XYZ file of N, CA, C and O in Angstrom:
776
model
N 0.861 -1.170 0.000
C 0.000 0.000 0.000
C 0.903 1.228 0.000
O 1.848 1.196 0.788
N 0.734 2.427 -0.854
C 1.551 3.673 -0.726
C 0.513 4.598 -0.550
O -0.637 4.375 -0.929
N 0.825 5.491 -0.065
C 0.605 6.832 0.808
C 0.734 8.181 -0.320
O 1.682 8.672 0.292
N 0.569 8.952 -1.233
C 1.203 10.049 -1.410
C 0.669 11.079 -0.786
O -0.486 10.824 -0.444
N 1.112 12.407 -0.419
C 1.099 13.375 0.629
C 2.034 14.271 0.285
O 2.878 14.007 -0.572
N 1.991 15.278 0.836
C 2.656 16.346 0.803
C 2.279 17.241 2.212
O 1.135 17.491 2.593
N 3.638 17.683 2.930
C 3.512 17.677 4.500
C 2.781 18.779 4.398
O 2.632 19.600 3.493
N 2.026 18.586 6.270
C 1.009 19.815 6.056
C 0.097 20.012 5.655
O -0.588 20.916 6.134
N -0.479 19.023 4.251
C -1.735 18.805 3.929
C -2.631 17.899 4.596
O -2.335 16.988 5.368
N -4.099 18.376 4.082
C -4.784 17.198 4.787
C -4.333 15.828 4.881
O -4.599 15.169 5.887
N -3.659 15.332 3.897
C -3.142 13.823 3.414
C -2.351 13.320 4.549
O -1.968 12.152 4.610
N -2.058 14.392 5.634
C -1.164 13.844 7.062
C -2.516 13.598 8.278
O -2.221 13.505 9.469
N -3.615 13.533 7.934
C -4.776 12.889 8.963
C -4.312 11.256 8.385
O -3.906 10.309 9.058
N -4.529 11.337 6.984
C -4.469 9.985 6.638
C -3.138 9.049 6.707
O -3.216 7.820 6.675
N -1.881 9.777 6.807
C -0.533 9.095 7.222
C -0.808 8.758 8.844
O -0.268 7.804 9.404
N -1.650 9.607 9.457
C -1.661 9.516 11.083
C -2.436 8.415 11.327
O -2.234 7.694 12.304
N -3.611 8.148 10.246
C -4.516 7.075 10.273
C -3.873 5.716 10.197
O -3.994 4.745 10.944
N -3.193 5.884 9.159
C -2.227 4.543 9.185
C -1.709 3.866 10.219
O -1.813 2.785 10.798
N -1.127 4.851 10.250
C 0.246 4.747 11.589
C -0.664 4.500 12.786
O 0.051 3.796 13.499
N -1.579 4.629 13.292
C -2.222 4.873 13.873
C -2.782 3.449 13.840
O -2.504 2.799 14.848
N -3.315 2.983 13.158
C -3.927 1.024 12.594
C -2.843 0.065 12.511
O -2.880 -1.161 12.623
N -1.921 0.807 12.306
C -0.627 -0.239 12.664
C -1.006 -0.761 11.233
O -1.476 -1.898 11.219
N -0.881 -0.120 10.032
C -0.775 -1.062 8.413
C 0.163 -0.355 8.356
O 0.451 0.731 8.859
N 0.947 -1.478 7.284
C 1.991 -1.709 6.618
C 1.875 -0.463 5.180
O 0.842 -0.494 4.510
N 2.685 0.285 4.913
C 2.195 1.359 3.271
C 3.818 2.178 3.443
O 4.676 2.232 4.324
N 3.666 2.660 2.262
C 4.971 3.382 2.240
C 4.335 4.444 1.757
O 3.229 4.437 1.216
N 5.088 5.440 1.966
C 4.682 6.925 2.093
C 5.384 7.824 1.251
O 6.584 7.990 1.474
N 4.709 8.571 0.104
C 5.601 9.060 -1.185
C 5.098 10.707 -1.082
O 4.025 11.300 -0.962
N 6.273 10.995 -1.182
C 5.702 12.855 -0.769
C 5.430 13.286 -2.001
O 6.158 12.731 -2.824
N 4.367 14.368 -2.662
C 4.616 14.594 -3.462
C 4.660 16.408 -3.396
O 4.391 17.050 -2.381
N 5.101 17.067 -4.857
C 5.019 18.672 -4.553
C 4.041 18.880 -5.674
O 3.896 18.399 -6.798
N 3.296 19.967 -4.788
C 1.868 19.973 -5.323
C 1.985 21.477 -6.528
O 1.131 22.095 -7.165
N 3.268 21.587 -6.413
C 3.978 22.944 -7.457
C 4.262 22.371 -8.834
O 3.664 22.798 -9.822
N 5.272 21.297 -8.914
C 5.207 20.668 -10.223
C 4.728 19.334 -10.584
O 4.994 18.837 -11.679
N 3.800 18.550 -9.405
C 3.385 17.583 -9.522
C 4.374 16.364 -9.388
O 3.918 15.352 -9.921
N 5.561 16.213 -8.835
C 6.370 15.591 -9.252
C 6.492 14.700 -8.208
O 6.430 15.241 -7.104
N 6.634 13.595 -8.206
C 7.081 12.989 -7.048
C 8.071 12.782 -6.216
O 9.116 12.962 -6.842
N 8.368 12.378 -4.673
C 9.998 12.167 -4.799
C 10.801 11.456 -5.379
O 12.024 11.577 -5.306
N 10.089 10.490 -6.134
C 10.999 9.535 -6.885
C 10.727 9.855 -8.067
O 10.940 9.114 -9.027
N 10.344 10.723 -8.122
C 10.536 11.582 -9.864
C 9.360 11.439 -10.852
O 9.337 11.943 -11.975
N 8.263 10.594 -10.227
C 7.253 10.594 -11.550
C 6.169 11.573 -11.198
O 5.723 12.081 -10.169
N 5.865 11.635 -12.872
C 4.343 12.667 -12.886
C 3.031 12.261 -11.991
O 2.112 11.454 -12.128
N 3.421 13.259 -10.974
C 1.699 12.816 -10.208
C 0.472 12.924 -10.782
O -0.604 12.695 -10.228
N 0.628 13.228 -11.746
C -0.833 13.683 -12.258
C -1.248 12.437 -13.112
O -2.431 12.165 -13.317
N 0.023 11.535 -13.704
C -0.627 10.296 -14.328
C -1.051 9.291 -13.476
O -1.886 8.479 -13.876
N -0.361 9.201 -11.790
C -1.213 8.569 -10.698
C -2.402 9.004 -10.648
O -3.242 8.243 -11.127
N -2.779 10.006 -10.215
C -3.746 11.022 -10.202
C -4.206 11.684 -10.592
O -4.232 12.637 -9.814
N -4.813 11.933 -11.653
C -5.261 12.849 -12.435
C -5.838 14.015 -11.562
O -5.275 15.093 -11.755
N -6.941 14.011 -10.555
C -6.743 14.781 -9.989
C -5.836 16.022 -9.440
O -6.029 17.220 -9.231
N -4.908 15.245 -9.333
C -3.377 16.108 -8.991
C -3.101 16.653 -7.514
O -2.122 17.359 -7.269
N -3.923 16.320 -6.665
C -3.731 16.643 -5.151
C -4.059 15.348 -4.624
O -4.599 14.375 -5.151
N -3.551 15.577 -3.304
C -3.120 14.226 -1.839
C -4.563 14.308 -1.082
O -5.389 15.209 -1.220
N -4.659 13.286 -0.344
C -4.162 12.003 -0.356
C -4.474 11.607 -1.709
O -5.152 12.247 -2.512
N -3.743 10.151 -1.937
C -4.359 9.163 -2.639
C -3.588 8.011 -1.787
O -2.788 7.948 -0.853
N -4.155 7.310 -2.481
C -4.080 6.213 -1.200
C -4.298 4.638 -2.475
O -5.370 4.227 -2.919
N -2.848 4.060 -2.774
C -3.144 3.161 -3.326
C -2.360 1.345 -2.673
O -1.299 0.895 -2.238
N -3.921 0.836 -3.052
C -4.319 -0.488 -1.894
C -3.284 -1.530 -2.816
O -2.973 -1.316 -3.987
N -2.848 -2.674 -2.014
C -1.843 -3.688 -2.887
C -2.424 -4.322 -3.933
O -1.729 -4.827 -4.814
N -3.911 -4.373 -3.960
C -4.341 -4.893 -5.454
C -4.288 -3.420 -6.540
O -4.995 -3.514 -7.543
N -3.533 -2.178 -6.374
C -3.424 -1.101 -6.990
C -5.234 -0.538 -7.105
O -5.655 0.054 -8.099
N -5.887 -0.790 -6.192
C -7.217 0.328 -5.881
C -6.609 1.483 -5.562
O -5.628 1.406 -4.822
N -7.022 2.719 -6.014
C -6.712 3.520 -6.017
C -7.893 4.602 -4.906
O -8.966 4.657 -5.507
N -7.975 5.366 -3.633
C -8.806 5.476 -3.061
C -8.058 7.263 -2.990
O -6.951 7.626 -2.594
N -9.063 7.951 -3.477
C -8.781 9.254 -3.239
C -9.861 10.390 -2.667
O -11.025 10.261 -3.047
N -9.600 11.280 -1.948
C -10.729 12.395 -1.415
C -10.677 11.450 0.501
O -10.993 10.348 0.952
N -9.996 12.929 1.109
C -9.329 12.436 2.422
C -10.603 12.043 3.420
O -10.266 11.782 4.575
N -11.945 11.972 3.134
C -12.859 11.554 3.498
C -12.868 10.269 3.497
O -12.793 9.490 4.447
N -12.993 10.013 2.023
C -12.780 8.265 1.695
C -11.616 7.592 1.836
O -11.642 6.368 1.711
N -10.443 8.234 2.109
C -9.873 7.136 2.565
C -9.680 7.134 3.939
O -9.181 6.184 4.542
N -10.168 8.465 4.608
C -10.149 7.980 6.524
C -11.193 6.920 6.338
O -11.004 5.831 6.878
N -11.973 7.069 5.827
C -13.676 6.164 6.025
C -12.641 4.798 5.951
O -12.549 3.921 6.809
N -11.968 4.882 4.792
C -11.634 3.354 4.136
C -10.784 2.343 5.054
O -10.803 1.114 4.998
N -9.757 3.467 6.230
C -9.179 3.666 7.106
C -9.386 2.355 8.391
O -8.945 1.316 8.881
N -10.729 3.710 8.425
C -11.406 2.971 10.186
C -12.052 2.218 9.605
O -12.345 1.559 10.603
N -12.807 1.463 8.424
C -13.387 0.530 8.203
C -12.639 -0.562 8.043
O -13.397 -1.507 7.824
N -11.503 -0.900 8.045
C -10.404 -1.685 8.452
C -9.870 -1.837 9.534
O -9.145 -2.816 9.712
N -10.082 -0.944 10.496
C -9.252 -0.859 12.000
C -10.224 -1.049 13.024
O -10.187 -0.050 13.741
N -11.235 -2.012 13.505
C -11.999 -1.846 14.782
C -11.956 -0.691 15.725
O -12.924 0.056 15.868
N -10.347 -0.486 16.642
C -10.016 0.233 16.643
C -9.924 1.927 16.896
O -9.902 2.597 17.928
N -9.882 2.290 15.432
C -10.341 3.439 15.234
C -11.742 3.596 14.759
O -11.812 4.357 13.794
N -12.718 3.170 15.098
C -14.341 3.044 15.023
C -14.948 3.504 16.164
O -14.710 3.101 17.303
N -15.699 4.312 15.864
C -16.844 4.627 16.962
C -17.948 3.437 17.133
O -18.616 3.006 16.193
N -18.039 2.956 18.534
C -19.132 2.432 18.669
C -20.642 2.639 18.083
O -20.754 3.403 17.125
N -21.713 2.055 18.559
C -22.657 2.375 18.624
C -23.778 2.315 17.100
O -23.012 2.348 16.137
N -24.936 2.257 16.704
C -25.529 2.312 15.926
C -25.276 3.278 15.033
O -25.428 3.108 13.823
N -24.917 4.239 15.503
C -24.610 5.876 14.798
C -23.569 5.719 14.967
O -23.309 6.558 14.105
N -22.448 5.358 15.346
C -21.227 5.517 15.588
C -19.957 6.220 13.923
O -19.143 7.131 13.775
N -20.534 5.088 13.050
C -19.918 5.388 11.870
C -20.386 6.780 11.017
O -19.694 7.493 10.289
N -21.937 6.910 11.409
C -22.254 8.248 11.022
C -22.239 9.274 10.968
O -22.418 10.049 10.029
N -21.863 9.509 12.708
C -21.127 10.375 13.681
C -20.045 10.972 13.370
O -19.861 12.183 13.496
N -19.156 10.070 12.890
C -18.007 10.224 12.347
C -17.891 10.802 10.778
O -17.093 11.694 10.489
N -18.717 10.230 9.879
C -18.643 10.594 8.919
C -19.248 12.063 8.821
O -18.833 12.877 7.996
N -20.279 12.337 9.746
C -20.268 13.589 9.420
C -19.859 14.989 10.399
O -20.156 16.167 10.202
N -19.098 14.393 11.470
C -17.737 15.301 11.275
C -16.751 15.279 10.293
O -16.265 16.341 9.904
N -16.323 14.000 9.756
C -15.557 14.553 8.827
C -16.084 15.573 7.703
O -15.471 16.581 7.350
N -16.909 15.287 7.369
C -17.834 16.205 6.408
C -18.318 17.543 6.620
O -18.776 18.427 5.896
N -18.067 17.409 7.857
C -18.122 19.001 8.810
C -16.821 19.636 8.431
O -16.872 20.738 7.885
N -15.583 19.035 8.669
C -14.546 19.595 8.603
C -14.080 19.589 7.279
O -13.230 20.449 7.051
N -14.311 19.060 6.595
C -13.617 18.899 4.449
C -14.198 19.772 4.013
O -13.470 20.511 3.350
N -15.695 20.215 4.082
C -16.438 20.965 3.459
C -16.848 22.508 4.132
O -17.187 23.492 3.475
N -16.734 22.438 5.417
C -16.286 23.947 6.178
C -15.288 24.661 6.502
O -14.789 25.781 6.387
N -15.158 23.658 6.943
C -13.492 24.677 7.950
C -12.178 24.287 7.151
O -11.248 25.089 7.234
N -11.988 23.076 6.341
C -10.867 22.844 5.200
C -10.771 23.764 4.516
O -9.699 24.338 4.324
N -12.470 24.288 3.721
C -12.560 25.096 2.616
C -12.666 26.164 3.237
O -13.365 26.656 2.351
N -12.604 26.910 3.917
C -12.746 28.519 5.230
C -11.278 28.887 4.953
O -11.147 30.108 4.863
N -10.259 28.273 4.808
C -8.840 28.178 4.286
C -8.270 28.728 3.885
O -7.235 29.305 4.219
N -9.133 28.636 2.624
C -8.651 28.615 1.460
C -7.847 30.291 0.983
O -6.912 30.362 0.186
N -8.436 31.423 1.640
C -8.155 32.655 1.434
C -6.381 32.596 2.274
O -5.414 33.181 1.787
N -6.341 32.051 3.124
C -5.339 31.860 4.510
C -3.911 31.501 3.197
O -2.964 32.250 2.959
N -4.176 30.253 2.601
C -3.068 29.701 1.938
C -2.819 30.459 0.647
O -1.702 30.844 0.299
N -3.921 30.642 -0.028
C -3.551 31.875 -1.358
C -3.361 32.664 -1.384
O -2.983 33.142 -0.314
N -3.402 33.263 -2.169
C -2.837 34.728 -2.261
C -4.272 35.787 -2.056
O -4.619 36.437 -3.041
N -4.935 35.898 -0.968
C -5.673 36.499 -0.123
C -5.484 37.861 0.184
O -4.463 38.334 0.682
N -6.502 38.471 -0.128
C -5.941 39.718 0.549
C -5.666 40.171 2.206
O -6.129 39.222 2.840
N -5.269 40.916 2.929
C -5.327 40.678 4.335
C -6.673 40.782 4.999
O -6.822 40.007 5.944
N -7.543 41.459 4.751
C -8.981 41.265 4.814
C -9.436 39.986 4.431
O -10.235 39.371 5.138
N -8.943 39.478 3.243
C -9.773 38.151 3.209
C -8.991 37.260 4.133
O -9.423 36.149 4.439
N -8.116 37.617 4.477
C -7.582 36.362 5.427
C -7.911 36.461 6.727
O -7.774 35.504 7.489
N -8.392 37.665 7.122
C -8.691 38.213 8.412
C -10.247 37.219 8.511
O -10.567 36.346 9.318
N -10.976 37.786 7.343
C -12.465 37.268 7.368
C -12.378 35.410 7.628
O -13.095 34.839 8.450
N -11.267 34.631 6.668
C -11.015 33.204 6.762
C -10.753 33.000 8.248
O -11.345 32.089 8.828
N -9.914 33.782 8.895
C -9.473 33.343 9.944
C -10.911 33.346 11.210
O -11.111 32.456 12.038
N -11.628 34.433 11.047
C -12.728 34.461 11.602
C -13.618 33.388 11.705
O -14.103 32.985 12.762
N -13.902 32.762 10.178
C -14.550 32.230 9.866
C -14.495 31.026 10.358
O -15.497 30.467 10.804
N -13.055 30.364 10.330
C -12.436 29.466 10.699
C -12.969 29.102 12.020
O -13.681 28.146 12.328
N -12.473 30.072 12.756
C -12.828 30.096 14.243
C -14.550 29.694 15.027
O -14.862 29.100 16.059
N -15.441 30.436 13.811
C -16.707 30.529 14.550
C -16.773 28.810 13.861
O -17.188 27.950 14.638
N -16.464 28.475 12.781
C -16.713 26.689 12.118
C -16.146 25.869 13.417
O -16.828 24.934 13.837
N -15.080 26.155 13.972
C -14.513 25.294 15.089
C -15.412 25.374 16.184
O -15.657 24.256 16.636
N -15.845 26.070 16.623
C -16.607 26.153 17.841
C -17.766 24.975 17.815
O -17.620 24.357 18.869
N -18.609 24.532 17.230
C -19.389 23.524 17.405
C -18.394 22.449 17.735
O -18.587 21.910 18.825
N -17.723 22.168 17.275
C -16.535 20.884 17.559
C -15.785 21.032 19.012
O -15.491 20.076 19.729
N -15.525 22.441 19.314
C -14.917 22.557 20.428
C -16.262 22.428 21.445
O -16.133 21.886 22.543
N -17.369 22.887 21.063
C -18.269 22.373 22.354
C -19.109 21.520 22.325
O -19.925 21.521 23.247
N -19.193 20.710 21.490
C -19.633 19.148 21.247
C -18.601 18.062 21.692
O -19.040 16.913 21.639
N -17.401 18.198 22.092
C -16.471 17.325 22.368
C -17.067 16.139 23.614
O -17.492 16.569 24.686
N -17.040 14.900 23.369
C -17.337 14.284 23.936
C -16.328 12.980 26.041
O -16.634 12.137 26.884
N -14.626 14.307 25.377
C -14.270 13.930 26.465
C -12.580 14.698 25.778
O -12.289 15.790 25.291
N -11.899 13.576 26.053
C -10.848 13.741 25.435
C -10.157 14.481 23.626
O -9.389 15.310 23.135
N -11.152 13.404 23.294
C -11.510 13.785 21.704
C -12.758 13.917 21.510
O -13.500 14.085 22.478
N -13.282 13.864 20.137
C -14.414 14.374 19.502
C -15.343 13.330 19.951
O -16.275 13.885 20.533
N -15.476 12.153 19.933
C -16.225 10.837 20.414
C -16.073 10.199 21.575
O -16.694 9.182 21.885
N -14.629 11.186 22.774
C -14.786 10.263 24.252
C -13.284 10.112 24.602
O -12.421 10.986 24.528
N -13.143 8.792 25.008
C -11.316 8.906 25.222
C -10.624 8.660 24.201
O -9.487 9.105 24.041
N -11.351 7.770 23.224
C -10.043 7.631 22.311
C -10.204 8.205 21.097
O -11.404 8.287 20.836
N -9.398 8.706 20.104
C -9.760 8.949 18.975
C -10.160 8.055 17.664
O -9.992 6.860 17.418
N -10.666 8.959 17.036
C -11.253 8.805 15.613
C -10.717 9.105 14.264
O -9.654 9.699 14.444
N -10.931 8.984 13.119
C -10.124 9.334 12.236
C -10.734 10.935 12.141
O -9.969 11.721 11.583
N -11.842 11.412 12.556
C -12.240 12.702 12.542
C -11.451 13.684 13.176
O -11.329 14.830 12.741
N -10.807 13.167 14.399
C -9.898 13.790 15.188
C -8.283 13.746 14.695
O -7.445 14.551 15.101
N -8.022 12.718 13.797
C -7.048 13.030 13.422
C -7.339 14.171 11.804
O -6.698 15.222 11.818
N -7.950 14.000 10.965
C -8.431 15.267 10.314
C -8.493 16.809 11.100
O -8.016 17.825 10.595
N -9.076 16.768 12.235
C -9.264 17.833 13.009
C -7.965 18.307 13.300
O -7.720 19.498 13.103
N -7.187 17.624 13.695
C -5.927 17.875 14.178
C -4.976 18.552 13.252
O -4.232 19.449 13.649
N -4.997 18.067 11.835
C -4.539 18.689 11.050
C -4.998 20.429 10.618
O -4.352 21.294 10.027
N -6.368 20.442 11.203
C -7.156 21.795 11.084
C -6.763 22.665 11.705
O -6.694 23.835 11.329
N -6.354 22.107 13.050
C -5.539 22.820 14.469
C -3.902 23.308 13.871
O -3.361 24.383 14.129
N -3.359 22.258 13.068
C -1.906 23.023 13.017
C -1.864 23.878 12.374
O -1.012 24.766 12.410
N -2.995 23.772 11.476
C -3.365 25.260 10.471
C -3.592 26.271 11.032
O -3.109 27.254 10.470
N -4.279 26.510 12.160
C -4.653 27.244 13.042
C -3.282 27.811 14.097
O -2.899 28.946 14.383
N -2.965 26.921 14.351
C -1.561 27.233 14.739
C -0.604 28.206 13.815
O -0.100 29.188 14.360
N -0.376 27.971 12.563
C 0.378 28.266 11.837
C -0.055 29.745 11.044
O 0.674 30.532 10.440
N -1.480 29.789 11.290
C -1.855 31.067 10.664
C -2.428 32.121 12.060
O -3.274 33.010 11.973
N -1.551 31.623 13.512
C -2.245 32.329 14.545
C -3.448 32.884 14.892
O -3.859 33.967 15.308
N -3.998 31.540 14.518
C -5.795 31.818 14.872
C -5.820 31.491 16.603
O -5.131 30.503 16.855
N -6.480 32.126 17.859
C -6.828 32.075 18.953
C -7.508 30.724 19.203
O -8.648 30.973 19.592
N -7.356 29.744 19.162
C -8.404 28.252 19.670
C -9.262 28.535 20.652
O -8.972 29.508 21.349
N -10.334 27.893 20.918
C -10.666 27.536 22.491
C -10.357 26.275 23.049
O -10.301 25.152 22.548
N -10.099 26.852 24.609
C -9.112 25.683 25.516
C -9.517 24.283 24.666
O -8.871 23.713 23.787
N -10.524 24.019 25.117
C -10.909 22.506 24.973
C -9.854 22.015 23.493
O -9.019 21.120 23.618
N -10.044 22.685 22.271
C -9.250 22.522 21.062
C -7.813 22.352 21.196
O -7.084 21.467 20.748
N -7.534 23.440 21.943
C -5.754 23.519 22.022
C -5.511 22.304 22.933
O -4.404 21.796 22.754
N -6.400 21.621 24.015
C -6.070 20.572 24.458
C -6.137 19.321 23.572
O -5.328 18.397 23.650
N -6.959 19.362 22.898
C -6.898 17.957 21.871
C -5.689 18.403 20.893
O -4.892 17.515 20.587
N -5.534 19.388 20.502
C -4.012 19.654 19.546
C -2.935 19.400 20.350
O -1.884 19.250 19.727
N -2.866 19.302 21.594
C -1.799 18.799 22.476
C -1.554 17.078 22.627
O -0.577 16.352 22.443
N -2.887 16.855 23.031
C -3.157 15.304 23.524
C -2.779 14.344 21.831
O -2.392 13.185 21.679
N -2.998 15.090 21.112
C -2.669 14.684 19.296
C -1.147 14.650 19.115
O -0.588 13.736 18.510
N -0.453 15.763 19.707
C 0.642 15.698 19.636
C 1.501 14.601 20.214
O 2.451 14.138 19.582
N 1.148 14.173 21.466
C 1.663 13.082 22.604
C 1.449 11.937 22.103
O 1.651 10.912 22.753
N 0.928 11.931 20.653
C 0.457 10.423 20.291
C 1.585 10.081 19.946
O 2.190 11.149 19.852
N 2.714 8.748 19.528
C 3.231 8.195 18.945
C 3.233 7.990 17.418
O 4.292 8.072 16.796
N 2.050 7.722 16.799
C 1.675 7.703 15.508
C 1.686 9.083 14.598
O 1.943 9.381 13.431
N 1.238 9.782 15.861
C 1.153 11.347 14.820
C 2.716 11.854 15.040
O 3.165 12.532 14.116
N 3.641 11.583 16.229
C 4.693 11.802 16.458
C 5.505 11.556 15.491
O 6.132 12.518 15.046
N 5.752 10.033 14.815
C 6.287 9.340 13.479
C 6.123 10.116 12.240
O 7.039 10.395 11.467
N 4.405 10.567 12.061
C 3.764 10.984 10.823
C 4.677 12.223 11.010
O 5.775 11.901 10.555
N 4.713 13.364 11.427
C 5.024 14.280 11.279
C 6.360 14.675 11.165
O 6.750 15.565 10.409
N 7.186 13.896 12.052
C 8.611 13.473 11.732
C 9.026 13.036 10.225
O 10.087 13.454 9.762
N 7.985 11.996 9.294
C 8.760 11.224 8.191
C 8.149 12.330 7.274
O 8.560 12.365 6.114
N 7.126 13.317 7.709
C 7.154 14.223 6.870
C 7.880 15.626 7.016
O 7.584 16.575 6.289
N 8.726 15.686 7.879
C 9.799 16.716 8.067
C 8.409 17.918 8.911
O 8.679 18.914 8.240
N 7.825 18.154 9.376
C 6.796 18.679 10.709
C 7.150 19.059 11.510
O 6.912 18.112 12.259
N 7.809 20.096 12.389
C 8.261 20.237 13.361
C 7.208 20.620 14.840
O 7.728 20.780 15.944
């Protein structure tokens, strides 16, 4: 199974997911400037798409859009599964909370934005986090242990970090307790993360 990613992107919920399930995959960085890989091939003939994750399985399935492959993730890992009747739903639509709000709330932050529009993203950002920060169910988003939602989330937080957005407590504590993990410790390391 290989991994491609590029550090910093969402595609590091899904290296954390891994690592995290204890599977076996190798992990290929790619740059999302000339498409190129580290081992030199055109990402775009992997992917036509041309952005991370993708996520390809040893029969060469190819699983892309960082939704579907956390889903594809915890549906392999007991594990990382939420209990319960709703449990998988729960999950899926936080993730869907976070890909389609607060991922895309961003978007002004990383481009070429004006400072107003980044002011407004960063705002925006902030008021999207707040249901998550006060819906938290303990530790993480679902209780003590985490989810693949929380590792997505987490990646939302270093963004937040990095573009000095203000968190609330409860958040900056799960961006901490994320940090202390082992798995995300590795992930962020083999992607050069400090």
């Amino acid at each position: 199974m290989k991994l491609y990613y590029s550090p910093l992107a969402c595609s590091l919920a899904d290296h954390i997911a891994l690592r995290e399930a204890g599977m076996a995959f190798e992990a290929e960085r790619v740059d999302l400037r000339t498409f190129r890989t580290a081992g030199g091939e055109d990402f775009a003939r992997i992917n036509p798409k041309k952005y991370v994750p993708a996520l390809i399985l040893d029969d060469g399935t190819m699983i892309t859009e960082n939704l579907a492959v956390l889903d594809w993730i915890a549906g392999e890992t007991p594990a990382l599964q939420i209990g319960g009747a709703m449990g998988r739903t729960r999950v899926i639509e936080a993730l869907t909370y976070i890909t389609t709000e607060i991922h895309r709330a961003y978007k002004p932050m990383w481009h070429a934005g004006s400072a107003a529009d980044k002011a407004r993203a960063g705002n925006t950002v902030l008021r999207l986090m707040q249901p998550l920060s006060d819906g938290s169910q303990g530790d993480y988003l679902f209780g003590a242990t985490p989810s693949v939602a929380d590792f997505y989330l987490f990646v939302m937080l270093l963004w937040a970090d990095r573009f000095a957005l203000d968190l609330p407590l409860p958040l900056l504590g799960l961006r901490e307790r994320m940090k202390a993990r082992p798995a995300v410790q590795a992930a962020m390391a083999a992607e050069g993360i400090g």
